[in-house]
Amino acid sequence: MKTNKLNLLTLILAFLAIGLNAQSNGVSDTEMSIATTVNDKSLKWLPAPDFFPNCSFTILHGDIAKPNLDFFFRIEPNTEVISHTHNSPERMILISGNLEVQYEGEKATVLKAGSYAYGPARKPHRAKCLNNGPCVLFIAMVDPFDAVPIKEKK
């Protein structure tokens, strides 16, 4: 019981710290909150870059060319995402599907809906949406979005 109370207290303090930090970072009192789902008909899904076939994305918050971007990234079933890098670290939560992810020098891991993943900046990685997709990821990036494909060594 003490552990549960301690965990709850830690969670409350973390949210308080995040809120205070947001206030001190110039967050406007007039900014509107956002709540949505991947099935929201008002979301505008755009095609991903050509080297990500069968993939699309929609911006949830922010600007693709500016820091602090949140978006959904959708990968169709049985689709491979080639090895690539980003200048920004990325924090991800898999919303649906099963996604196999592999970072250079690490073992592949399969994410299931509800899984959290962190990807370091500039570390090559690849992914594959398995056959129970589509796979939809919520992704938060610190720096403006970029994706640079890694050319395979011959």
Short mmCIF file of the C-alpha atoms (twelve columns), coordinates in Angstrom:
data_MODEL
# 
_entry.id   MODEL 
# 
loop_
_atom_site.group_PDB 
_atom_site.id 
_atom_site.type_symbol 
_atom_site.label_atom_id 
_atom_site.label_alt_id 
_atom_site.label_comp_id 
_atom_site.label_asym_id 
_atom_site.label_seq_id 
_atom_site.Cartn_x 
_atom_site.Cartn_y 
_atom_site.Cartn_z 
_atom_site.pdbx_PDB_model_num 
ATOM 1   C CA . MET A 1   0.000   0.000  0.000   1 
ATOM 2   C CA . LYS A 2   2.855   2.394  0.821   1 
ATOM 3   C CA . THR A 3   4.373   1.728  -2.626  1 
ATOM 4   C CA . ASN A 4   1.099   2.683  -4.380  1 
ATOM 5   C CA . LYS A 5   0.850   5.937  -2.386  1 
ATOM 6   C CA . LEU A 6   4.485   6.727  -3.134  1 
ATOM 7   C CA . ASN A 7   3.960   6.053  -6.850  1 
ATOM 8   C CA . LEU A 8   0.852   8.256  -6.898  1 
ATOM 9   C CA . LEU A 9   2.692   11.063 -5.083  1 
ATOM 10  C CA . THR A 10  5.601   10.786 -7.529  1 
ATOM 11  C CA . LEU A 11  3.197   10.966 -10.493 1 
ATOM 12  C CA . ILE A 12  1.417   14.029 -9.066  1 
ATOM 13  C CA . LEU A 13  4.736   15.800 -8.457  1 
ATOM 14  C CA . ALA A 14  5.881   14.978 -11.996 1 
ATOM 15  C CA . PHE A 15  2.715   16.474 -13.514 1 
ATOM 16  C CA . LEU A 16  3.063   19.543 -11.298 1 
ATOM 17  C CA . ALA A 17  6.674   20.013 -12.418 1 
ATOM 18  C CA . ILE A 18  5.678   19.653 -16.079 1 
ATOM 19  C CA . GLY A 19  2.882   22.196 -15.617 1 
ATOM 20  C CA . LEU A 20  5.132   24.708 -13.899 1 
ATOM 21  C CA . ASN A 21  7.785   24.229 -16.568 1 
ATOM 22  C CA . ALA A 22  5.210   24.820 -19.309 1 
ATOM 23  C CA . GLN A 23  4.104   28.040 -17.600 1 
ATOM 24  C CA . SER A 24  7.672   29.247 -17.308 1 
ATOM 25  C CA . ASN A 25  8.321   28.472 -20.982 1 
ATOM 26  C CA . GLY A 26  5.841   31.085 -22.186 1 
ATOM 27  C CA . VAL A 27  2.828   28.846 -22.768 1 
ATOM 28  C CA . SER A 28  -0.078  31.125 -23.496 1 
ATOM 29  C CA . ASP A 29  -3.136  31.157 -21.264 1 
ATOM 30  C CA . THR A 30  -5.184  31.489 -24.446 1 
ATOM 31  C CA . GLU A 31  -3.814  28.377 -26.155 1 
ATOM 32  C CA . MET A 32  -6.540  25.788 -26.664 1 
ATOM 33  C CA . SER A 33  -6.248  22.209 -25.475 1 
ATOM 34  C CA . ILE A 34  -6.400  19.309 -27.924 1 
ATOM 35  C CA . ALA A 35  -8.045  15.913 -27.626 1 
ATOM 36  C CA . THR A 36  -8.372  13.584 -30.610 1 
ATOM 37  C CA . THR A 37  -8.179  9.988  -31.803 1 
ATOM 38  C CA . VAL A 38  -6.658  8.397  -34.893 1 
ATOM 39  C CA . ASN A 39  -10.210 7.938  -36.234 1 
ATOM 40  C CA . ASP A 40  -11.121 11.643 -36.044 1 
ATOM 41  C CA . LYS A 41  -12.536 12.518 -39.506 1 
ATOM 42  C CA . SER A 42  -11.211 16.090 -39.244 1 
ATOM 43  C CA . LEU A 43  -7.558  14.925 -39.248 1 
ATOM 44  C CA . LYS A 44  -5.774  15.616 -42.538 1 
ATOM 45  C CA . TRP A 45  -3.573  12.622 -43.397 1 
ATOM 46  C CA . LEU A 46  -0.711  13.446 -45.750 1 
ATOM 47  C CA . PRO A 47  1.569   11.070 -47.671 1 
ATOM 48  C CA . ALA A 48  4.950   10.441 -46.058 1 
ATOM 49  C CA . PRO A 49  8.140   11.041 -48.083 1 
ATOM 50  C CA . ASP A 50  8.522   8.711  -51.096 1 
ATOM 51  C CA . PHE A 51  11.093  6.516  -49.335 1 
ATOM 52  C CA . PHE A 52  8.329   5.612  -46.831 1 
ATOM 53  C CA . PRO A 53  5.793   3.961  -49.192 1 
ATOM 54  C CA . ASN A 54  2.374   3.050  -47.760 1 
ATOM 55  C CA . CYS A 55  2.881   5.522  -44.896 1 
ATOM 56  C CA . SER A 56  1.081   8.725  -43.983 1 
ATOM 57  C CA . PHE A 57  1.079   11.266 -41.166 1 
ATOM 58  C CA . THR A 58  -1.043  13.980 -39.615 1 
ATOM 59  C CA . ILE A 59  0.209   16.872 -37.514 1 
ATOM 60  C CA . LEU A 60  -1.485  17.035 -34.110 1 
ATOM 61  C CA . HIS A 61  0.344   19.992 -32.568 1 
ATOM 62  C CA . GLY A 62  3.099   22.265 -33.759 1 
ATOM 63  C CA . ASP A 63  4.687   22.936 -37.121 1 
ATOM 64  C CA . ILE A 64  6.713   20.365 -39.071 1 
ATOM 65  C CA . ALA A 65  9.481   22.939 -39.608 1 
ATOM 66  C CA . LYS A 66  9.685   24.025 -35.956 1 
ATOM 67  C CA . PRO A 67  10.686  22.416 -32.641 1 
ATOM 68  C CA . ASN A 68  8.227   20.498 -30.429 1 
ATOM 69  C CA . LEU A 69  6.163   18.631 -32.981 1 
ATOM 70  C CA . ASP A 70  3.498   15.992 -32.192 1 
ATOM 71  C CA . PHE A 71  2.051   13.796 -34.943 1 
ATOM 72  C CA . PHE A 72  0.479   10.456 -35.791 1 
ATOM 73  C CA . PHE A 73  2.434   8.276  -38.250 1 
ATOM 74  C CA . ARG A 74  0.511   5.473  -39.968 1 
ATOM 75  C CA . ILE A 75  2.166   2.449  -41.586 1 
ATOM 76  C CA . GLU A 76  0.017   0.019  -43.564 1 
ATOM 77  C CA . PRO A 77  0.127   -3.711 -42.699 1 
ATOM 78  C CA . ASN A 78  3.135   -5.704 -43.958 1 
ATOM 79  C CA . THR A 79  4.996   -2.499 -44.833 1 
ATOM 80  C CA . GLU A 80  8.688   -1.983 -44.160 1 
ATOM 81  C CA . VAL A 81  10.085  1.411  -43.205 1 
ATOM 82  C CA . ILE A 82  13.649  1.580  -44.511 1 
ATOM 83  C CA . SER A 83  16.594  2.430  -42.292 1 
ATOM 84  C CA . HIS A 84  16.726  6.150  -41.611 1 
ATOM 85  C CA . THR A 85  17.754  8.768  -39.056 1 
ATOM 86  C CA . HIS A 86  16.314  11.951 -37.545 1 
ATOM 87  C CA . ASN A 87  18.204  14.925 -36.117 1 
ATOM 88  C CA . SER A 88  15.747  14.911 -33.234 1 
ATOM 89  C CA . PRO A 89  15.235  12.312 -30.555 1 
ATOM 90  C CA . GLU A 90  11.737  10.866 -30.808 1 
ATOM 91  C CA . ARG A 91  9.311   9.635  -28.173 1 
ATOM 92  C CA . MET A 92  6.696   7.231  -29.461 1 
ATOM 93  C CA . ILE A 93  3.598   5.388  -28.292 1 
ATOM 94  C CA . LEU A 94  2.144   2.706  -30.547 1 
ATOM 95  C CA . ILE A 95  -1.602  3.292  -30.788 1 
ATOM 96  C CA . SER A 96  -2.510  0.275  -32.940 1 
ATOM 97  C CA . GLY A 97  -0.978  -2.765 -34.621 1 
ATOM 98  C CA . ASN A 98  2.276   -4.602 -33.909 1 
ATOM 99  C CA . LEU A 99  5.457   -2.878 -35.033 1 
ATOM 100 C CA . GLU A 100 8.887   -4.458 -35.252 1 
ATOM 101 C CA . VAL A 101 11.574  -1.830 -34.621 1 
ATOM 102 C CA . GLN A 102 15.338  -2.188 -34.789 1 
ATOM 103 C CA . TYR A 103 17.984  0.414  -33.979 1 
ATOM 104 C CA . GLU A 104 21.493  -0.028 -35.338 1 
ATOM 105 C CA . GLY A 105 23.564  -2.296 -33.100 1 
ATOM 106 C CA . GLU A 106 20.507  -3.459 -31.123 1 
ATOM 107 C CA . LYS A 107 18.163  -6.447 -31.296 1 
ATOM 108 C CA . ALA A 108 14.824  -6.006 -33.035 1 
ATOM 109 C CA . THR A 109 11.871  -5.601 -30.703 1 
ATOM 110 C CA . VAL A 110 8.142   -5.897 -31.376 1 
ATOM 111 C CA . LEU A 111 6.016   -3.079 -30.001 1 
ATOM 112 C CA . LYS A 112 2.359   -3.791 -29.267 1 
ATOM 113 C CA . ALA A 113 -0.438  -1.243 -28.904 1 
ATOM 114 C CA . GLY A 114 0.221   0.806  -25.770 1 
ATOM 115 C CA . SER A 115 4.024   0.387  -25.957 1 
ATOM 116 C CA . TYR A 116 6.358   3.342  -25.420 1 
ATOM 117 C CA . ALA A 117 9.633   3.655  -27.326 1 
ATOM 118 C CA . TYR A 118 12.416  6.228  -27.310 1 
ATOM 119 C CA . GLY A 119 14.717  6.743  -30.288 1 
ATOM 120 C CA . PRO A 120 17.981  8.646  -29.861 1 
ATOM 121 C CA . ALA A 121 18.796  11.433 -32.318 1 
ATOM 122 C CA . ARG A 122 20.809  10.423 -35.388 1 
ATOM 123 C CA . LYS A 123 20.690  6.671  -34.587 1 
ATOM 124 C CA . PRO A 124 19.758  4.641  -37.691 1 
ATOM 125 C CA . HIS A 125 16.642  2.543  -37.307 1 
ATOM 126 C CA . ARG A 126 14.125  0.575  -39.353 1 
ATOM 127 C CA . ALA A 127 10.621  -0.716 -38.739 1 
ATOM 128 C CA . LYS A 128 8.027   -3.094 -40.137 1 
ATOM 129 C CA . CYS A 129 4.307   -3.033 -39.482 1 
ATOM 130 C CA . LEU A 130 3.290   -6.646 -39.037 1 
ATOM 131 C CA . ASN A 131 0.146   -8.162 -40.529 1 
ATOM 132 C CA . ASN A 132 -2.357  -6.934 -37.918 1 
ATOM 133 C CA . GLY A 133 -2.016  -3.255 -38.857 1 
ATOM 134 C CA . PRO A 134 -2.291  -0.566 -39.702 1 
ATOM 135 C CA . CYS A 135 0.326   0.519  -37.203 1 
ATOM 136 C CA . VAL A 136 -0.275  4.022  -35.892 1 
ATOM 137 C CA . LEU A 137 2.382   5.736  -33.790 1 
ATOM 138 C CA . PHE A 138 2.057   8.896  -31.766 1 
ATOM 139 C CA . ILE A 139 5.443   10.614 -32.158 1 
ATOM 140 C CA . ALA A 140 6.795   13.646 -30.312 1 
ATOM 141 C CA . MET A 141 9.950   15.304 -31.635 1 
ATOM 142 C CA . VAL A 142 12.031  17.937 -29.883 1 
ATOM 143 C CA . ASP A 143 13.594  19.403 -33.043 1 
ATOM 144 C CA . PRO A 144 11.975  20.122 -36.421 1 
ATOM 145 C CA . PHE A 145 11.056  17.011 -38.400 1 
ATOM 146 C CA . ASP A 146 13.506  15.419 -40.793 1 
ATOM 147 C CA . ALA A 147 14.021  11.873 -42.015 1 
ATOM 148 C CA . VAL A 148 17.193  10.894 -43.828 1 
ATOM 149 C CA . PRO A 149 17.264  7.474  -45.527 1 
ATOM 150 C CA . ILE A 150 20.363  5.357  -44.936 1 
ATOM 151 C CA . LYS A 151 21.858  3.985  -48.131 1 
ATOM 152 C CA . GLU A 152 22.613  0.281  -47.887 1 
ATOM 153 C CA . LYS A 153 26.286  -0.642 -48.062 1 
ATOM 154 C CA . LYS A 154 27.138  -2.807 -51.048 1 
# 
